[in-house]
XYZ file of C-alpha atoms in Angstrom:
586
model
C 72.200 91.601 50.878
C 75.197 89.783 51.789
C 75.307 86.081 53.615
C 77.468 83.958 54.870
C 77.126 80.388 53.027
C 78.320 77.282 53.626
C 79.247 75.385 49.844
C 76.783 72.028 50.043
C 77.242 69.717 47.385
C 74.779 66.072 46.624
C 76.348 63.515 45.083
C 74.118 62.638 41.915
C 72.810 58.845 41.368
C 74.470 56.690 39.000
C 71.807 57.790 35.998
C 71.803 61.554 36.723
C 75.563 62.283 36.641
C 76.965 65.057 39.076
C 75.237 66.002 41.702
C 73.651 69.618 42.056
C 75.105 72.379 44.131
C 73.673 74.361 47.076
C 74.250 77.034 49.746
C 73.321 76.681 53.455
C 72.899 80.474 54.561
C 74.608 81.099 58.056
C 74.536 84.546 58.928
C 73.784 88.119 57.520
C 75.377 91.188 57.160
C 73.259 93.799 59.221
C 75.554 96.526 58.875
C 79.142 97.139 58.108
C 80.151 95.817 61.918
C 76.735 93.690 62.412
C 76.145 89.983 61.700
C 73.285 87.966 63.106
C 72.302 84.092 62.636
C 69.690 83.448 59.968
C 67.312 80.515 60.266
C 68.663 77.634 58.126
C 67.960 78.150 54.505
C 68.904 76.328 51.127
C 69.378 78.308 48.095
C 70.860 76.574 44.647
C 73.982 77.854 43.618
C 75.733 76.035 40.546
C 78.250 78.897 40.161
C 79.626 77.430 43.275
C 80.240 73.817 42.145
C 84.042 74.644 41.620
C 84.123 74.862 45.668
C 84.830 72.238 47.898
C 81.819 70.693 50.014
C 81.852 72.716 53.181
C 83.521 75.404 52.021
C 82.786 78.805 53.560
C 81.924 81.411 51.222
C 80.217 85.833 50.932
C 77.274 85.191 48.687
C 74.948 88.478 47.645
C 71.536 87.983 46.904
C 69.319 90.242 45.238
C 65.324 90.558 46.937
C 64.238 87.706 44.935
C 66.866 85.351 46.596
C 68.528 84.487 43.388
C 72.803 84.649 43.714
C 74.453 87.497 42.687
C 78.159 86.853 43.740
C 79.971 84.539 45.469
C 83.398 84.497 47.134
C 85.372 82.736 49.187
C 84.819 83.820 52.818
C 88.358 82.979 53.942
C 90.457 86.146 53.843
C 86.888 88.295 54.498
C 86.340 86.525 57.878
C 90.411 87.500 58.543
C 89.468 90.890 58.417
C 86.220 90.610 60.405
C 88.096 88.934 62.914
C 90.957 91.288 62.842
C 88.233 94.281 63.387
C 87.023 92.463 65.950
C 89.983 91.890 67.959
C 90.790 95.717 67.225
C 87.658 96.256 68.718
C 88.306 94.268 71.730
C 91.305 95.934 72.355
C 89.608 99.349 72.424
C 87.231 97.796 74.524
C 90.001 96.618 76.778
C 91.842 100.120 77.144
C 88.422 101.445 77.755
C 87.944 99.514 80.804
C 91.301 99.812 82.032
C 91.061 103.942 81.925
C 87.592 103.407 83.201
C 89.213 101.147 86.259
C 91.796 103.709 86.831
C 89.474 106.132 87.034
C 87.808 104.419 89.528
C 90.856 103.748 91.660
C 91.506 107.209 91.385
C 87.956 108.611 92.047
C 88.159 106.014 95.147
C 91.646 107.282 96.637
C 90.097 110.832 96.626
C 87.183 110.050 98.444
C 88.904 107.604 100.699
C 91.370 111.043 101.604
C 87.997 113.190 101.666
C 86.690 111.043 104.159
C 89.642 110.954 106.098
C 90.052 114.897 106.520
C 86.462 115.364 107.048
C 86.955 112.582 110.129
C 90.146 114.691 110.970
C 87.887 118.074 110.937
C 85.521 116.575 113.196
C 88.173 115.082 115.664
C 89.455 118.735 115.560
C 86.442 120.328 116.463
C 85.841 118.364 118.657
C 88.959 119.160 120.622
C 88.464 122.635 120.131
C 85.298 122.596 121.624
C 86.316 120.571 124.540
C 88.979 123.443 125.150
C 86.485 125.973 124.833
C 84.687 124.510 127.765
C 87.826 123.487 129.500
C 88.870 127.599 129.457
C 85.475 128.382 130.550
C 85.854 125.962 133.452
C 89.162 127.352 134.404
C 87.555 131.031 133.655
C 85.192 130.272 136.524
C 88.010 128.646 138.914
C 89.911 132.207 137.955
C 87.188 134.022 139.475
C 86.300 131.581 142.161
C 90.229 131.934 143.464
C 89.524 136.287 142.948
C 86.395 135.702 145.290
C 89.186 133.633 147.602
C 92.327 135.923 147.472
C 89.857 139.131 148.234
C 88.073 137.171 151.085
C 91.733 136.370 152.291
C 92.516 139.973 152.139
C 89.635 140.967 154.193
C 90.740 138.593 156.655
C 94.362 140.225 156.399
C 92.791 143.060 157.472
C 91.105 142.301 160.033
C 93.880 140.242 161.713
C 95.990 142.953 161.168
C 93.438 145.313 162.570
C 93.176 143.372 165.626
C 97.050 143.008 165.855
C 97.204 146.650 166.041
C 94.385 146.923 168.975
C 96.122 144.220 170.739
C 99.168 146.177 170.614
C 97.529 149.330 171.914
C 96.095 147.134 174.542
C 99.745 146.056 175.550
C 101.215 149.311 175.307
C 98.539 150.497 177.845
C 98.490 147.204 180.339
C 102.205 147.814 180.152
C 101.809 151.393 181.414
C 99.424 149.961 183.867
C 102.014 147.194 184.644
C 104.410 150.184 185.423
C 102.081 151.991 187.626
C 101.214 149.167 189.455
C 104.767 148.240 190.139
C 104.878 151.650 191.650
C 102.062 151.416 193.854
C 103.550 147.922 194.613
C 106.462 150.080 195.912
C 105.030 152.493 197.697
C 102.302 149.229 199.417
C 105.517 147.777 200.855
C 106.001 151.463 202.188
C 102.881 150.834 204.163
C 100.454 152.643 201.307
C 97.101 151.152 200.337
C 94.528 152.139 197.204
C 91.951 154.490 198.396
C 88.294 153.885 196.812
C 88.774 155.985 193.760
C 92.172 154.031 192.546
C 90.503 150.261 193.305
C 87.831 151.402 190.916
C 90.173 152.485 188.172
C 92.267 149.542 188.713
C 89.528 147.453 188.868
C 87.696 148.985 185.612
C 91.286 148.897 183.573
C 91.387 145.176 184.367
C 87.994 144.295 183.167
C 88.484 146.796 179.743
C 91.781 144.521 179.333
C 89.723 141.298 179.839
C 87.535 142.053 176.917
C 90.358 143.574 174.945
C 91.296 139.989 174.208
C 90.254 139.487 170.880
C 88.816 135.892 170.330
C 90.520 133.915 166.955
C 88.219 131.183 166.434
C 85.863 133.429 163.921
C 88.946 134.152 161.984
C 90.623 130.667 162.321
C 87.237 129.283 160.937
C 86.899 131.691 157.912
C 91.499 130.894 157.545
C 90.153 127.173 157.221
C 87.653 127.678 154.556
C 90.108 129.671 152.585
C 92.865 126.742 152.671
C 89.797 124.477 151.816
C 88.952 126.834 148.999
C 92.612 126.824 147.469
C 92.945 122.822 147.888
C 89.661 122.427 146.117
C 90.651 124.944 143.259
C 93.955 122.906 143.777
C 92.104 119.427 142.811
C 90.502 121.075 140.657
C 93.231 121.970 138.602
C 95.538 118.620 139.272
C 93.037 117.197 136.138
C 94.583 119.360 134.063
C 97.689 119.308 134.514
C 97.945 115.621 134.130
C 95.732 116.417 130.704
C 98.607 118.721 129.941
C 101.219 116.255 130.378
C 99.539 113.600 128.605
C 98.945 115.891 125.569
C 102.881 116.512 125.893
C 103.301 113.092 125.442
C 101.193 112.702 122.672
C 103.194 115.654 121.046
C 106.857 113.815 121.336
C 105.018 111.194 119.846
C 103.841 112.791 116.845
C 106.910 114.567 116.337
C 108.982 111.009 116.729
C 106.256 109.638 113.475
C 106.627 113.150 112.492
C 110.677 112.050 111.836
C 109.928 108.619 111.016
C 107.609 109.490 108.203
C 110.036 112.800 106.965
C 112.656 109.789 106.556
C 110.688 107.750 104.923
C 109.635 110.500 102.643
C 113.615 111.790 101.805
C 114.099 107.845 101.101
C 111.545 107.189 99.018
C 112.001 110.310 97.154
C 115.880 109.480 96.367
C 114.477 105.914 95.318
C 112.202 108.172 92.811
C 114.728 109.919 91.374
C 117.015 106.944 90.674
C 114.551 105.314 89.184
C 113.986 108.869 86.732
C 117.256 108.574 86.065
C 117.427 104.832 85.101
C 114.364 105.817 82.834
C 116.075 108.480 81.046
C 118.729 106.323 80.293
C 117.005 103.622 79.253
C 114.472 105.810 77.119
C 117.721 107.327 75.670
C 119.228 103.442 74.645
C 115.509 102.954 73.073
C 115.606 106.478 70.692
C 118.735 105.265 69.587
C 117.018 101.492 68.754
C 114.483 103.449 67.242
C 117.034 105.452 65.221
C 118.490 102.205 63.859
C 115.271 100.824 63.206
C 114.081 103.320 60.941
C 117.315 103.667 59.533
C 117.494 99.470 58.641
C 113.550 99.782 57.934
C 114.690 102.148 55.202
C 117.338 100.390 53.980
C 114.877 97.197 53.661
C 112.514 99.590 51.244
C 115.299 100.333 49.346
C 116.433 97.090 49.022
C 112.682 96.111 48.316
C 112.055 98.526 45.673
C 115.010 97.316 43.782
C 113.361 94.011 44.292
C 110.101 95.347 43.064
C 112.306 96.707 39.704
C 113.598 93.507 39.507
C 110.100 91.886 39.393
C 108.928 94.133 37.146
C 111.587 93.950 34.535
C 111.204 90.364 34.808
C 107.462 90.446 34.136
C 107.712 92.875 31.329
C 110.060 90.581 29.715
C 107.807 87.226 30.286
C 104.627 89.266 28.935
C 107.094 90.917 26.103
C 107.895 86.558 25.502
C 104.444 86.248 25.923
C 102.685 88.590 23.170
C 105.855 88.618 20.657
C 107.136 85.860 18.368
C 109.892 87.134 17.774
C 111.401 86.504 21.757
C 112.060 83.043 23.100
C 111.497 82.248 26.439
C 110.581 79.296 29.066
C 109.713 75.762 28.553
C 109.692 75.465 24.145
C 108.527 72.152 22.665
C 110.701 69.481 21.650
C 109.330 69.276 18.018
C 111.572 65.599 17.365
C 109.849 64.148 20.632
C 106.494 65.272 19.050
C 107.160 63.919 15.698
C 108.068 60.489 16.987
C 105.200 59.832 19.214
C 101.443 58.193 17.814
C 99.137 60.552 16.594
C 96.541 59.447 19.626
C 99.209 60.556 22.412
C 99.762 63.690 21.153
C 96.458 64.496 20.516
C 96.014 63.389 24.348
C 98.741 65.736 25.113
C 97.317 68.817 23.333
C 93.802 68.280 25.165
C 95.866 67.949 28.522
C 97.027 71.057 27.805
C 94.056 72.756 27.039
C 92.272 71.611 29.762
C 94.719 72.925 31.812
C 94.790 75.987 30.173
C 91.095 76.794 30.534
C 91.400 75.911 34.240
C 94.104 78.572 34.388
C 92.045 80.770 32.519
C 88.884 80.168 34.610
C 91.066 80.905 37.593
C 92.717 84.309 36.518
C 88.876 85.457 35.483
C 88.059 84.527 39.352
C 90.495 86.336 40.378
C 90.075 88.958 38.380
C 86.960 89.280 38.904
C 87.965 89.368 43.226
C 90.290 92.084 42.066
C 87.880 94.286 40.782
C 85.438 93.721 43.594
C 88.043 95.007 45.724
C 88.998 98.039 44.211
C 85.162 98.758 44.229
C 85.095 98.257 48.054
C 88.108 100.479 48.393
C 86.594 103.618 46.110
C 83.112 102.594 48.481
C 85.297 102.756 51.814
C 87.124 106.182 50.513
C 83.712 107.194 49.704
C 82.457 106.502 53.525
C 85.591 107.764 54.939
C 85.094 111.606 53.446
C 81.896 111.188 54.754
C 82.862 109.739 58.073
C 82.270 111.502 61.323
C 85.605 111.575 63.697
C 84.557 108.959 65.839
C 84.027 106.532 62.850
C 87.636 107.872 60.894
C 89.879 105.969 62.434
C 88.391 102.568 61.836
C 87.630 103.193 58.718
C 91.243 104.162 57.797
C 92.412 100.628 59.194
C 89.755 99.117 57.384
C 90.886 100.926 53.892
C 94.611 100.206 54.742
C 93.462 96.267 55.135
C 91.822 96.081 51.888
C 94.374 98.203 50.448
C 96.947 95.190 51.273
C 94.580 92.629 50.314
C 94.153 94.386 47.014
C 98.037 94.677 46.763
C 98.437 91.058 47.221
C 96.036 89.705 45.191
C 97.553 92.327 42.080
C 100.690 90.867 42.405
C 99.887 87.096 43.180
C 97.501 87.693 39.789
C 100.365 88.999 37.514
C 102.243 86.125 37.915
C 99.443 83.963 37.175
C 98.900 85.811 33.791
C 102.370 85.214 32.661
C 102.632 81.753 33.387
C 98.840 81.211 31.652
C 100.435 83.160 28.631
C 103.335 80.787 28.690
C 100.986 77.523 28.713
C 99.399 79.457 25.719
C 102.468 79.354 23.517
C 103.346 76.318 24.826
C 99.761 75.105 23.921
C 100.301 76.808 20.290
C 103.397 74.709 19.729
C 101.755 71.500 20.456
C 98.694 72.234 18.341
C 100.804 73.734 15.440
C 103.053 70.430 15.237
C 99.463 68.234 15.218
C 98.247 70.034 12.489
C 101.080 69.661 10.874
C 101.165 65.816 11.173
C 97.210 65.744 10.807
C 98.082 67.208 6.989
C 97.134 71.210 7.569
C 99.056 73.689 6.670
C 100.542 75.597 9.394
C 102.958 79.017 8.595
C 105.755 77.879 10.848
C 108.524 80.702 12.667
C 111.682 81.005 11.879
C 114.049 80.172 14.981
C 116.882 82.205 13.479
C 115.454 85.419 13.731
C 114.280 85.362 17.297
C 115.654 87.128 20.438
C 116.826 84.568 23.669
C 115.901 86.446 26.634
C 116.699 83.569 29.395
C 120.605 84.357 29.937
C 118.564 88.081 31.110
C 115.895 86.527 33.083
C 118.705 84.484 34.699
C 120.874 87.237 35.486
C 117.399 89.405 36.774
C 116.649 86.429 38.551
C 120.036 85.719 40.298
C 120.114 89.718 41.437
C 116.580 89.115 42.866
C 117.764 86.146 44.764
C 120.310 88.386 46.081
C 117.940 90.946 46.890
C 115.601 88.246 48.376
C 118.728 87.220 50.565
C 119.343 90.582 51.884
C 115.698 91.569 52.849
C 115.640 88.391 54.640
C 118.569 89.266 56.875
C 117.443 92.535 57.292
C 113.598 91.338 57.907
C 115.711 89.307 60.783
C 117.788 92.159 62.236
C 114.476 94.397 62.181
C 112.515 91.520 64.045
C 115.643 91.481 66.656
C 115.482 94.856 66.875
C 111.738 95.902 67.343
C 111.796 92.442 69.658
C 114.137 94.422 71.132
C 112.693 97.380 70.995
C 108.834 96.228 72.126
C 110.673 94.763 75.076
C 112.158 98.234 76.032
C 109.206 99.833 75.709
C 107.127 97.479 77.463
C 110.116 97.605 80.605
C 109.351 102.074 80.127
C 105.911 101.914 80.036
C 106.188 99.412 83.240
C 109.083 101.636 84.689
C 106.631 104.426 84.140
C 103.471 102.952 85.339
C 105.640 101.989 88.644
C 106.759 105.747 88.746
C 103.464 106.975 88.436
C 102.739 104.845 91.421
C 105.559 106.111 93.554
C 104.892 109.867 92.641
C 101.024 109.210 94.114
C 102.636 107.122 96.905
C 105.030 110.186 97.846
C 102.202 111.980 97.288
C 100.146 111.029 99.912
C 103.172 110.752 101.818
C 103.757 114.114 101.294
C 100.252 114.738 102.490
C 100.313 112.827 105.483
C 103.673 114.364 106.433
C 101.794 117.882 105.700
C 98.828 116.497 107.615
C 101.096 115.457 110.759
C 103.060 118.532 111.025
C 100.023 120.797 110.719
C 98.418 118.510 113.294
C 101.512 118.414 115.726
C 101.634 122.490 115.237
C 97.938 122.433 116.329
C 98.597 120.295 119.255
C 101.934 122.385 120.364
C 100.125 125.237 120.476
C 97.301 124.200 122.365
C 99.279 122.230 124.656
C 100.794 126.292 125.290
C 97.780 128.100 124.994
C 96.855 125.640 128.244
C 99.576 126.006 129.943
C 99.789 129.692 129.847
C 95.798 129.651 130.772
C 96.881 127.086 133.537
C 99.988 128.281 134.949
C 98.924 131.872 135.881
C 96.818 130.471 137.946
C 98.741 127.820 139.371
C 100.987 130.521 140.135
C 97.810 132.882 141.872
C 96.848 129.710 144.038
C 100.555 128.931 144.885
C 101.104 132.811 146.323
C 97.445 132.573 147.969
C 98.875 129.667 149.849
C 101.677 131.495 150.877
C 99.855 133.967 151.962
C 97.107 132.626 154.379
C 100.210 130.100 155.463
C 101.982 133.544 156.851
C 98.182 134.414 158.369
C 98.084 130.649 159.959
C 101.606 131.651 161.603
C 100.755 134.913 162.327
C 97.627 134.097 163.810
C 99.379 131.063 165.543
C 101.446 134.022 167.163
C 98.538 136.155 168.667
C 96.924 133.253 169.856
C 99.681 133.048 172.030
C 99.750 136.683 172.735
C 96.514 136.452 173.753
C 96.859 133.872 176.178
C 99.776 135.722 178.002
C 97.492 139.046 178.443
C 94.941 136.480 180.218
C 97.543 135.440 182.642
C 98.891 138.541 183.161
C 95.255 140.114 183.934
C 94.872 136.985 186.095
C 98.017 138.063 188.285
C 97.260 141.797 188.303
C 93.735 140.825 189.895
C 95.404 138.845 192.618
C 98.051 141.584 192.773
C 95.448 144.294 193.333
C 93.292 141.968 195.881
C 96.370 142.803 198.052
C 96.049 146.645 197.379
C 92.887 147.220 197.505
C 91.132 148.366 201.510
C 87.552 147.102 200.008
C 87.301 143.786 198.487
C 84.156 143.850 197.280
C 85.152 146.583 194.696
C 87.393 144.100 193.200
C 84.358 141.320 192.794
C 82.708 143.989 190.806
């Protein structure tokens, strides 16, 4: 199981020497994405005295708690830390979808809520209409009762005109007659028995011939109440009906209002389309120069890489052959004139810090080939891998991948230079021999190859190359600076277009909404006026009408008050006629 260790080292007494070596466990490695704290526990570890005190380190122990490996923890904990930031960012685009989501779920219910309120507003008004047109239904039939009581009436008054008439054509006739006999009186003529009673019964059937008009001026009156009533009645809604007509000019003013709005903010939309085209445009062509420079820098790098590699397959050819010369050579005189002590000091420098070199390059060796292990172990996992669990995998792989690469290349270099302190070693130790009395086969100079004017030449073209990746590393970091910054101003542009699309939108809507609502209102405000008018109109003729039967009974009123005067002066008339007044008191 792997632990994470921190490197604990006692200092040792004066009598006991060096101190002894322990690890502090920290955590454990649960799964491949798990750690948890361990309780505090000491394990010896004298593989790890060539670490610092306090040094973090990965130590694997087997079940019986004895150490298996160790390594430093540094460049491990990178990678768990760049997972974990990885991870956070998921986590944080995650949330973000999830609170757009919710700002989206939210608008739509916010809308839902606001049409279902509109629905009910709407029936509501519809139902109040339907009870409205009932009402005015009823005053319809309530004025029908009126007009055909008010043609009855008509009728009647004009039944009674035309008795009344008959009435005056006969006291006319009478009239004449009488003026005859009023004659023929001044010619000394009287009225025998038999004419006083005719007289005097033609007088009385004129009397009651008089038709009374209070009946029919009552029944006028409660027809003119009737009508001013229905009249009242309808005032209500007519003032409704203007009111609603000033709600409609309203809603067709915000009707405008809002259709401007909606024209402006849709030419502001398309400018800003057209801003983003362009400036998506400028970045493809970034892009295009990017890639093409990006290029250019792997070319450039791969000659570097040649370079390298031609130069390390010359130090290792130095290196293994003794027939090349290369590097730092001893100076034999130098050797040969120093004491025999400092150059024996010399040669156990130098092979102490040769087997430091060497205990080094086995380390890191022996990190190499624990990461090549992990990497066959993640390729392993990742044919295995379920979609969900590809992708990190893949960036896990491609980390290790350019750990691996780095710690190849930073290791080659190593070698050579440990080879090179190896012949430089072997010249030291071959000239001590040599003064210590041993015999020692020494090389001939003349026969070897000088490979340094190359390396210096290889050397001065990677320079070069080093030079030119440099500026181009710089122009690509301008660029993709530039380039992140364009696309961060797009994807802003963008997110603020999205915004103005669901802002028109719902604009849009509203404007839909208004229209559809205005439309609704116009033709209700007509449907009640047409209901409302026809019988405005059927009241305002009614009105007329039993106006003409006020006037007309107005008239025969005063008809009828002439024929009683006139019957009053025939009686007296006769009295004078007549040889027997007591036929005229009967």
């Amino acid at each position: 199981m792997l632990y994470l260790a921190e490197v604990q080292k006692q200092k040792g007494g004066l009598l006991s020497g060096s101190g002894k070596t322990e690890l502090k466990l920290l955590a454990c490695q649960r799964t491949d994405q798990n750690w948890s704290t361990v309780s505090e526990e000491v394990i010896a570890a004298e593989d790890a005295s060539k670490l610092n005190d306090g040094a973090l380190v990965l130590v694997e122990l087997n079940p019986n708690r004895q150490v298996q490996r160790i390594q430093e923890a540094g460049r491990p904990l990178v990678n768990i830390l760049q997972n974990f930031s990885r991870q956070l960012e998921k986590f944080k685009l995650k949330e973000d979808e999830i609170d757009q989501w919710k700002q989206s779920l939210t608008f739509q219910a916010q809308e839902l809520n606001r049409r279902e309120m509109d629905m009910e507003v709407r029936s509501e008004q519809l139902q109040n209409m339907e009870e409205e047109l009932q009402q005015l239904e009823q005053q319809k039939q309530e004025v029908d009762t009126s007009r055909q009581e008010i043609e009855r009436l008509k009728t009647e008054v004009e039944r009674n005109r035309l008795e009344l008439e008959g009435a005056w054509e006969h006291l006319r006739g009478e009239q004449r007659r009488l003026e005859e006999r009023q004659a023929d009186f001044k010619q000394g003529t009287v009225l025998d028995e038999e004419q006083s009673r005719v007289m005097s019964e033609l007088l009385d059937r004129l009397s009651n011939r008089v038709a009374p008009t209070e009946t029919v001026r009552e029944h006028l009156n409660l027809a003119f109440e009737l009508v001013e009533k229905q009249q009242a009645t309808l005032n209500p809604h007519w003032q409704k009906l203007e009111e609603q007509k000033t709600a409609i000019a309203q809603q067709q003013e915000e009707v405008e209002r809002l259709s401007q709005t909606f024209s402006d903010r849709q030419n502001a939309l398309q400018e800003a389309q057209n801003t983003l085209v362009q400036q998506t445009a400028q970045l493809q062509i970034n892009k295009a120069d990017l890639t093409s420079k990006q290029e250019y820098a792997r070319i450039i790098k791969e000659q570097l890489r040649n370079a390298e590699e031609l130069y390390q397959q010359i130090h290792s050819l130095a290196a293994t052959s003794s027939d090349v010369v290369l590097g730092q050579q001893a100076n034999v005189e130098a050797l040969d004139k120093m004491s025999l002590e400092e150059l024996q000091k010399i040669v156990q420098d130098l092979q102490h810090k040769l087997e430091i070199d060497a205990s080094f390059v086995h380390d890191q060796e022996q990190e190499l080939k624990y990461k090549q292990e992990a990497i066959e172990e993640l390729q392993n996992k990742l044919s295995q891998a379920s979609d969900q669990d590809h992708i990190n995998l893949e960036l896990e792989l491609t980390d290790e991948k350019d750990l691996y690469q780095m710690l190849n290349s930073s290791l080659v270099g190593q070698r050579r230079n440990m080879l090179q302190h190896q012949k430089f070693l072997k010249q030291h130790q071959a000239v001590l021999l040599r003064r210590q009395g041993h015999t020692v086969v020494e090389e001939e100079d003349g026969n070897k190859v000088n490979l340094e004017p190359v390396l210096l030449q290889i050397e001065t073209q990677r320079q070069q190359y080093s030079q030119e990746i440099q500026k181009l590393e710089r122009e690509i970091d301008q660029i993709r600076s530039g380039v992140e910054l364009n696309q961060g101003m797009i994807d802003n542009q963008t997110h603020d277009l999205d915004e103005k699309r669901r802002e028109l939108k719902a604009i849009e809507e509203n404007l839909l909404s208004l229209r559809r609502t205005t439309a609704e209102c116009c033709g209700r405000v007509n449907l009640y006026q047409e209901a409302l008018q026809p019988i405005q109109d059927s009241l305002d003729g009614l009105r007329q009408k039993l106006q003409g039967i006020a006037e007309s009974l107005d008239k025969f009123q005063e008809t009828g008050d002439h024929q009683v005067q006139a019957i009053a002066q025939l009686r007296h008339t006769l009295q004078g006629l007549m040889p027997q007044p007591e036929l005229l008191a009967s």
